[in-house]
């Protein structure tokens, strides 16, 4: 389950590599290409199958990299489940002899080329699910895919197609399975959770109603939402999330604090809606960790617009901000807009906002020192880590667990921890340990 790096040895017996790509920014596509080329180098006799958003938007460009590459459109990603049988049949006909270039061509002419059932809609978007999470302490379930919005800067609605939702009964059954197999928490994922409309008893339910059903039909498993939109947060939603089993961590898609910029982005809310949502969330959940996404340097963004964004983040009291300098996406309305902001200005504003966000995250962690939280344990090479209910990533204190005690703990165990120290040097790096905690 380890990753491939430039220092990894050559794997001569690999015959197939599958890459699920992202295309949310130019930087994401650059990472995609680097990984693809790295796999071609480290697995010299393998076919590389590329799928996901980048493959949906730039299939020909990807296949031009090497004759061993096949692109499977992102909307057709579910066909990955057919690849194993296709490979097995190929090897049986050729007495186990594998030709990467030939197999790539067969994929391009076969599985990758079959017509899509309905253009603009992901084909079987929820078929790739599993009950086994070998390298994760917390399972996830995708309940919604695609997006019906046409935000001027975003290519995701082009890559993912129209919004589709997993029916509520299937969601409930999958979460119940995770609970029965001993998982303490499940992460609910989506592209745009505000557009969730799951069929249930001849009706359709939204995300608030789905959460109610999940709480009614499970006993103890905790539920975390990967992201939300401001329009989701209303009195009914906040009443539901008061339940202890809904994790006090919400990541909100914001993008800007300027109404002029939000209008140019074709977002469906204003800055006041974001502020209102944050106030309601803070009232509903104690020690809530609020985070958001912000784009700096969008077309036409002035210094005054940016200052409004910074002011909104302060007024909302975000504990962290994921900041992205604006990145033009080919095929979007924004790529043709006038008023381009110089890249240097985009980056400078991103640095300023990230500096503020880092100070806020440190302050939030320090406010948690001495307090107790539920957490999910993760066993790592350097000892035990834990992810708290409010999404702090902790290293378990050295000496808290001796060699005898560690035998009773495994990854995904549900524990109670106390925060003891803030790791200030890590706070702004993202994906790093935030603090130190002790198990109670």
Coordinates of C-alpha atoms in Angstrom, one line a residue:
X1 CA 0.0 0.0 0.0
X2 CA 3.0 2.3 -0.1
X3 CA 3.5 5.1 -2.6
X4 CA 5.8 5.4 -5.5
X5 CA 8.6 7.9 -5.3
X6 CA 11.7 8.7 -7.4
X7 CA 13.7 6.6 -4.9
X8 CA 11.5 3.6 -5.3
X9 CA 13.0 0.5 -7.0
X10 CA 12.0 -0.6 -10.4
X11 CA 9.0 -3.1 -10.3
X12 CA 9.6 -5.3 -13.3
X13 CA 6.7 -7.8 -12.7
X14 CA 4.0 -5.1 -12.6
X15 CA 1.6 -5.3 -15.5
X16 CA -1.0 -2.7 -14.7
X17 CA -1.0 0.7 -12.9
X18 CA -4.3 2.6 -12.4
X19 CA -4.1 6.3 -11.7
X20 CA -7.2 8.2 -10.5
X21 CA -6.5 11.9 -11.4
X22 CA -7.6 15.3 -10.3
X23 CA -8.0 18.4 -12.4
X24 CA -9.2 21.1 -9.9
X25 CA -6.1 23.3 -10.6
X26 CA -3.2 23.4 -13.0
X27 CA -1.0 22.3 -10.2
X28 CA -3.2 19.2 -9.7
X29 CA -2.7 18.3 -13.4
X30 CA 1.0 18.8 -13.1
X31 CA 1.1 16.3 -10.2
X32 CA -1.0 13.9 -12.3
X33 CA 1.5 14.0 -15.2
X34 CA 4.4 13.6 -12.8
X35 CA 2.9 10.5 -11.2
X36 CA 2.0 9.0 -14.7
X37 CA 5.6 9.5 -15.9
X38 CA 7.0 8.1 -12.6
X39 CA 4.9 4.9 -13.0
X40 CA 6.1 4.5 -16.6
X41 CA 9.7 4.7 -15.3
X42 CA 9.3 2.5 -12.2
X43 CA 7.0 -0.1 -13.9
X44 CA 8.7 -0.4 -17.3
X45 CA 6.6 -3.4 -18.5
X46 CA 3.2 -2.2 -17.3
X47 CA 0.2 -0.6 -19.0
X48 CA -0.8 2.6 -17.2
X49 CA -4.6 3.2 -17.1
X50 CA -5.4 6.8 -16.3
X51 CA -9.0 7.8 -15.2
X52 CA -10.7 10.5 -13.2
X53 CA -11.2 14.2 -13.9
X54 CA -8.0 14.9 -15.8
X55 CA -8.7 11.9 -18.1
X56 CA -12.2 13.2 -18.7
X57 CA -10.9 16.6 -19.8
X58 CA -7.6 15.8 -21.5
X59 CA -7.7 12.1 -22.7
X60 CA -5.7 12.6 -25.9
X61 CA -3.1 14.8 -24.2
X62 CA -2.5 12.1 -21.7
X63 CA -2.3 9.3 -24.2
X64 CA 0.3 11.3 -26.2
X65 CA 2.7 10.9 -23.3
X66 CA 3.4 7.2 -24.1
X67 CA 2.0 4.2 -26.1
X68 CA 1.6 2.3 -22.8
X69 CA -1.1 4.7 -21.6
X70 CA -4.8 4.3 -21.9
X71 CA -7.3 7.0 -20.8
X72 CA -10.6 6.0 -19.3
X73 CA -12.9 9.0 -19.1
X74 CA -13.8 10.1 -15.6
X75 CA -17.5 9.7 -16.3
X76 CA -16.7 6.0 -17.2
X77 CA -14.6 5.4 -14.1
X78 CA -16.8 2.6 -12.9
X79 CA -15.6 0.4 -15.7
X80 CA -12.4 -0.1 -13.8
X81 CA -14.1 -3.0 -12.1
X82 CA -14.1 -4.8 -15.5
X83 CA -10.4 -4.5 -16.0
X84 CA -9.3 -7.5 -13.8
X85 CA -11.4 -10.0 -15.8
X86 CA -10.2 -8.4 -19.0
X87 CA -6.6 -8.7 -18.0
X88 CA -7.1 -12.3 -16.8
X89 CA -8.7 -13.2 -20.2
X90 CA -5.8 -11.5 -22.0
X91 CA -3.1 -13.4 -20.1
X92 CA -4.9 -16.8 -20.5
X93 CA -5.0 -16.4 -24.3
X94 CA -1.3 -15.5 -24.4
X95 CA 0.0 -18.1 -22.0
X96 CA 0.8 -15.5 -19.5
X97 CA 2.9 -13.4 -21.8
X98 CA 2.1 -9.7 -21.4
X99 CA 2.7 -6.9 -23.9
X100 CA 2.0 -3.5 -22.3
X101 CA 1.6 -1.6 -25.6
X102 CA -0.8 -4.2 -27.0
X103 CA -2.9 -4.4 -23.8
X104 CA -3.1 -0.6 -23.7
X105 CA -4.4 -0.5 -27.3
X106 CA -7.0 -3.2 -26.5
X107 CA -8.2 -1.2 -23.5
X108 CA -8.5 2.0 -25.7
X109 CA -10.4 0.1 -28.3
X110 CA -12.6 -1.8 -25.9
X111 CA -13.6 -1.0 -22.4
X112 CA -12.5 2.7 -22.7
X113 CA -14.3 3.1 -26.1
X114 CA -17.7 1.6 -25.4
X115 CA -20.4 4.4 -25.7
X116 CA -21.5 6.1 -22.5
X117 CA -25.1 5.3 -21.5
X118 CA -26.0 9.0 -21.0
X119 CA -23.7 11.8 -22.0
X120 CA -23.0 14.3 -19.3
X121 CA -23.9 11.9 -16.4
X122 CA -21.5 9.7 -14.6
X123 CA -22.0 6.0 -15.4
X124 CA -22.7 3.9 -12.3
X125 CA -21.1 6.5 -10.1
X126 CA -21.6 4.5 -6.8
X127 CA -20.6 1.1 -8.0
X128 CA -16.9 1.4 -6.9
X129 CA -17.5 1.0 -3.2
X130 CA -15.8 -1.3 -0.6
X131 CA -16.3 -2.6 2.9
X132 CA -12.6 -2.9 3.4
X133 CA -10.3 0.1 4.1
X134 CA -6.9 -1.5 4.5
X135 CA -4.9 1.8 4.8
X136 CA -7.6 4.0 6.4
X137 CA -8.6 4.3 10.0
X138 CA -12.0 5.7 9.0
X139 CA -14.1 4.4 6.1
X140 CA -15.8 6.8 3.7
X141 CA -18.9 6.6 1.5
X142 CA -19.7 8.8 -1.5
X143 CA -23.3 9.8 -1.5
X144 CA -23.4 12.4 -4.3
X145 CA -21.4 13.1 -7.5
X146 CA -21.4 15.7 -10.2
X147 CA -22.7 19.3 -10.0
X148 CA -25.5 21.2 -11.6
X149 CA -23.9 24.6 -11.0
X150 CA -21.8 26.3 -13.6
X151 CA -19.4 28.4 -11.6
X152 CA -17.4 30.4 -14.0
X153 CA -14.0 29.2 -12.7
X154 CA -14.7 25.5 -12.1
X155 CA -14.0 22.6 -14.4
X156 CA -15.5 20.0 -12.1
X157 CA -19.0 20.2 -13.5
X158 CA -17.4 19.5 -16.9
X159 CA -15.4 16.6 -15.6
X160 CA -18.0 15.1 -13.3
X161 CA -21.2 15.8 -15.2
X162 CA -24.7 16.5 -13.7
X163 CA -25.5 15.8 -10.1
X164 CA -26.5 12.3 -9.1
X165 CA -27.3 10.9 -5.7
X166 CA -27.1 7.5 -4.0
X167 CA -30.5 6.4 -2.7
X168 CA -30.9 6.8 1.0
X169 CA -31.6 3.1 1.7
X170 CA -28.2 2.2 0.2
X171 CA -26.5 4.9 2.2
X172 CA -28.1 3.6 5.4
X173 CA -27.2 0.0 4.6
X174 CA -23.6 0.8 3.9
X175 CA -23.2 2.8 7.1
X176 CA -24.8 0.0 9.0
X177 CA -22.3 -2.4 7.6
X178 CA -19.4 -0.2 8.8
X179 CA -21.0 -0.1 12.2
X180 CA -21.3 -3.9 12.4
X181 CA -17.7 -4.4 11.4
X182 CA -16.5 -2.2 14.3
X183 CA -15.8 1.2 12.7
X184 CA -16.3 4.1 15.0
X185 CA -16.7 6.8 12.4
X186 CA -17.7 7.1 8.7
X187 CA -16.9 10.1 6.5
X188 CA -19.7 11.2 4.1
X189 CA -18.2 12.5 0.9
X190 CA -19.7 14.4 -2.1
X191 CA -19.0 16.9 -4.8
X192 CA -21.8 19.2 -3.9
X193 CA -23.7 18.0 -0.8
X194 CA -26.2 20.8 -1.2
X195 CA -27.5 19.0 -4.3
X196 CA -28.0 15.6 -2.6
X197 CA -31.4 14.3 -3.4
X198 CA -31.6 10.6 -2.5
X199 CA -34.6 8.5 -3.3
X200 CA -36.4 7.1 -0.2
X201 CA -39.9 5.5 0.0
X202 CA -41.1 7.1 -3.3
X203 CA -39.8 10.5 -2.2
X204 CA -36.5 12.3 -2.2
X205 CA -34.6 13.4 0.9
X206 CA -31.9 16.1 1.3
X207 CA -28.7 15.9 3.3
X208 CA -30.4 17.1 6.5
X209 CA -33.1 14.4 6.2
X210 CA -30.5 11.8 5.3
X211 CA -28.6 12.6 8.5
X212 CA -31.8 12.1 10.5
X213 CA -32.3 8.7 8.9
X214 CA -28.7 7.7 9.6
X215 CA -29.0 8.6 13.3
X216 CA -32.3 6.7 13.6
X217 CA -31.0 3.6 11.9
X218 CA -27.6 3.3 13.6
X219 CA -26.7 3.0 17.2
X220 CA -23.2 4.4 17.8
X221 CA -21.2 5.0 14.7
X222 CA -20.1 8.7 14.4
X223 CA -20.7 10.7 11.2
X224 CA -18.4 13.3 9.6
X225 CA -19.2 15.4 6.6
X226 CA -16.3 16.0 4.3
X227 CA -17.6 19.4 3.1
X228 CA -20.7 21.5 3.1
X229 CA -22.1 24.6 1.3
X230 CA -23.5 27.7 3.1
X231 CA -27.0 27.1 1.7
X232 CA -27.1 23.7 3.6
X233 CA -27.0 25.4 7.0
X234 CA -30.4 26.3 8.3
X235 CA -32.3 25.8 11.6
X236 CA -33.3 22.2 10.7
X237 CA -29.7 21.2 9.8
X238 CA -28.3 22.8 13.0
X239 CA -30.9 21.0 15.1
X240 CA -29.8 17.6 13.6
X241 CA -26.1 18.2 14.0
X242 CA -26.5 18.9 17.7
X243 CA -26.4 15.1 18.1
X244 CA -23.2 14.0 19.7
X245 CA -22.5 11.5 16.8
X246 CA -22.2 14.3 14.2
X247 CA -18.6 15.4 14.4
X248 CA -18.0 19.1 15.2
X249 CA -15.9 19.7 12.1
X250 CA -17.2 21.5 9.0
X251 CA -15.4 22.5 5.9
X252 CA -17.3 25.1 4.0
X253 CA -16.9 26.0 0.3
X254 CA -16.6 29.8 0.4
X255 CA -14.1 31.0 -2.3
X256 CA -14.4 34.8 -1.6
X257 CA -15.7 37.3 0.9
X258 CA -16.5 39.9 -1.8
X259 CA -20.1 39.8 -3.2
X260 CA -18.7 41.3 -6.5
X261 CA -16.3 38.4 -6.8
X262 CA -18.8 35.8 -5.8
X263 CA -21.2 37.2 -8.5
X264 CA -18.4 37.0 -11.1
X265 CA -17.7 33.4 -10.0
X266 CA -21.5 32.6 -10.3
X267 CA -21.7 31.4 -6.8
X268 CA -25.2 31.0 -5.4
X269 CA -24.8 32.9 -2.1
X270 CA -23.3 36.1 -0.7
X271 CA -20.8 36.9 2.1
X272 CA -23.6 37.5 4.6
X273 CA -24.9 33.9 4.0
X274 CA -21.5 32.5 4.9
X275 CA -21.3 34.6 8.1
X276 CA -24.8 33.5 9.0
X277 CA -24.0 29.8 8.4
X278 CA -20.9 30.0 10.6
X279 CA -22.7 31.7 13.5
X280 CA -25.4 29.0 13.4
X281 CA -22.8 26.2 13.3
X282 CA -20.9 27.6 16.3
X283 CA -24.2 27.9 18.2
X284 CA -25.1 24.3 17.5
X285 CA -21.7 22.6 18.2
X286 CA -19.2 23.1 21.1
X287 CA -15.5 23.4 20.1
X288 CA -16.5 23.3 16.4
X289 CA -13.6 23.4 14.0
X290 CA -14.6 25.5 11.0
X291 CA -12.5 25.6 7.8
X292 CA -13.1 26.9 4.3
X293 CA -11.7 27.1 0.8
X294 CA -10.7 30.5 -0.6
X295 CA -9.5 31.5 -4.1
X296 CA -7.2 34.5 -4.3
X297 CA -6.7 36.7 -7.4
X298 CA -9.8 35.7 -9.3
X299 CA -10.4 37.8 -12.4
X300 CA -11.1 41.4 -11.4
X301 CA -10.4 40.9 -7.7
X302 CA -9.2 44.2 -6.3
X303 CA -7.2 44.8 -3.1
X304 CA -10.5 45.9 -1.6
X305 CA -12.2 42.7 -2.6
X306 CA -9.4 40.7 -1.0
X307 CA -9.6 42.7 2.2
X308 CA -13.3 41.8 2.3
X309 CA -12.4 38.2 2.1
X310 CA -9.9 38.5 4.9
X311 CA -12.5 40.4 7.0
X312 CA -15.1 37.7 6.4
X313 CA -12.7 34.9 7.5
X314 CA -12.0 36.9 10.7
X315 CA -15.7 37.5 11.4
X316 CA -16.5 33.9 10.7
X317 CA -13.8 32.8 13.1
X318 CA -12.4 30.1 10.8
X319 CA -9.9 27.8 12.4
X320 CA -8.2 27.1 9.1
X321 CA -8.4 28.2 5.5
X322 CA -7.3 26.2 2.4
X323 CA -6.0 28.9 0.1
X324 CA -5.6 28.5 -3.6
X325 CA -4.3 31.2 -6.0
X326 CA -6.7 31.4 -8.9
X327 CA -5.9 28.8 -11.6
X328 CA -7.5 29.2 -15.1
X329 CA -9.2 26.0 -16.2
X330 CA -9.5 25.5 -20.0
X331 CA -13.1 25.4 -21.2
X332 CA -14.4 27.5 -18.3
X333 CA -16.0 31.0 -18.7
X334 CA -13.3 32.5 -16.4
X335 CA -10.6 31.5 -18.8
X336 CA -12.0 34.0 -21.3
X337 CA -12.7 36.8 -18.8
X338 CA -10.8 40.1 -18.8
X339 CA -9.2 41.6 -15.7
X340 CA -6.6 39.0 -15.1
X341 CA -4.8 39.5 -11.8
X342 CA -1.0 39.0 -12.1
X343 CA 0.2 35.7 -10.8
X344 CA 2.5 37.4 -8.3
X345 CA -0.5 39.2 -6.8
X346 CA -2.5 36.0 -6.6
X347 CA 0.4 34.3 -4.8
X348 CA 1.1 37.2 -2.5
X349 CA -2.6 37.4 -1.4
X350 CA -2.6 33.6 -0.8
X351 CA 0.5 33.9 1.4
X352 CA -1.1 36.7 3.5
X353 CA -4.3 34.8 4.0
X354 CA -2.4 31.6 4.8
X355 CA -0.3 33.4 7.4
X356 CA -3.5 34.6 9.1
X357 CA -5.0 31.1 8.9
X358 CA -1.9 29.6 10.5
X359 CA -2.2 31.9 13.5
X360 CA -5.9 31.1 13.8
X361 CA -5.2 27.3 13.7
X362 CA -2.5 27.7 16.4
X363 CA -5.0 29.8 18.6
X364 CA -7.7 27.1 18.1
X365 CA -5.4 24.3 19.1
X366 CA -4.1 26.2 22.1
X367 CA -7.8 26.7 23.2
X368 CA -8.2 23.0 23.2
X369 CA -5.2 22.2 25.5
X370 CA -6.4 20.5 28.6
X371 CA -9.7 19.5 27.0
X372 CA -10.9 16.0 26.3
X373 CA -12.1 14.7 22.9
X374 CA -13.2 11.5 21.2
X375 CA -10.7 10.3 18.7
X376 CA -9.9 7.6 16.2
X377 CA -6.5 5.9 16.7
X378 CA -4.0 5.4 13.9
X379 CA -1.0 3.1 14.3
X380 CA 2.0 4.5 12.4
X381 CA 5.7 3.6 12.1
X382 CA 6.6 6.3 14.6
X383 CA 4.0 5.3 17.1
X384 CA 0.3 6.1 17.6
X385 CA -1.5 9.0 16.1
X386 CA -5.1 10.0 16.5
X387 CA -7.7 12.1 14.7
X388 CA -10.0 13.9 17.1
X389 CA -13.7 14.5 16.7
X390 CA -12.9 18.2 15.8
X391 CA -10.3 17.0 13.3
X392 CA -7.1 17.7 15.2
X393 CA -4.3 15.3 14.1
X394 CA -2.5 14.3 17.3
X395 CA 0.7 12.4 18.1
X396 CA 0.1 10.3 21.2
X397 CA 2.6 11.3 23.9
X398 CA 5.7 9.2 24.3
X399 CA 5.5 7.1 27.4
X400 CA 1.7 7.2 27.6
X401 CA 1.6 3.8 26.1
X402 CA 4.2 1.2 27.2
X403 CA 5.1 -1.9 25.3
X404 CA 2.5 -4.0 27.1
X405 CA -0.3 -1.4 26.7
X406 CA 0.2 -0.9 23.0
X407 CA -0.8 -4.5 22.3
X408 CA -4.4 -3.7 23.2
X409 CA -4.6 -0.9 20.6
X410 CA -5.0 -1.1 16.8
X411 CA -5.8 1.4 14.1
X412 CA -9.4 2.6 14.0
X413 CA -9.9 2.1 17.7
X414 CA -12.2 4.6 19.4
X415 CA -10.4 6.4 22.3
X416 CA -10.7 9.4 24.6
X417 CA -7.8 11.8 24.5
X418 CA -6.6 15.0 26.2
X419 CA -4.8 17.6 24.2
X420 CA -1.5 18.5 25.9
X421 CA 0.6 20.5 23.5
X422 CA 0.3 22.5 20.2
X423 CA 2.9 21.8 17.6
X424 CA 3.2 25.3 16.3
X425 CA 5.8 24.5 13.6
X426 CA 3.3 22.1 11.9
X427 CA 0.1 24.1 12.1
X428 CA 0.3 25.8 8.7
X429 CA 1.7 22.9 6.7
X430 CA -1.4 20.9 6.1
X431 CA -1.6 17.1 6.6
X432 CA 0.9 17.4 9.4
X433 CA 0.4 16.6 13.1
X434 CA -1.2 19.5 14.9
X435 CA -0.7 18.6 18.5
X436 CA 0.3 16.1 21.1
X437 CA -2.3 14.2 23.2
X438 CA -2.6 11.6 25.8
X439 CA -5.0 8.7 25.9
X440 CA -7.2 8.7 29.0

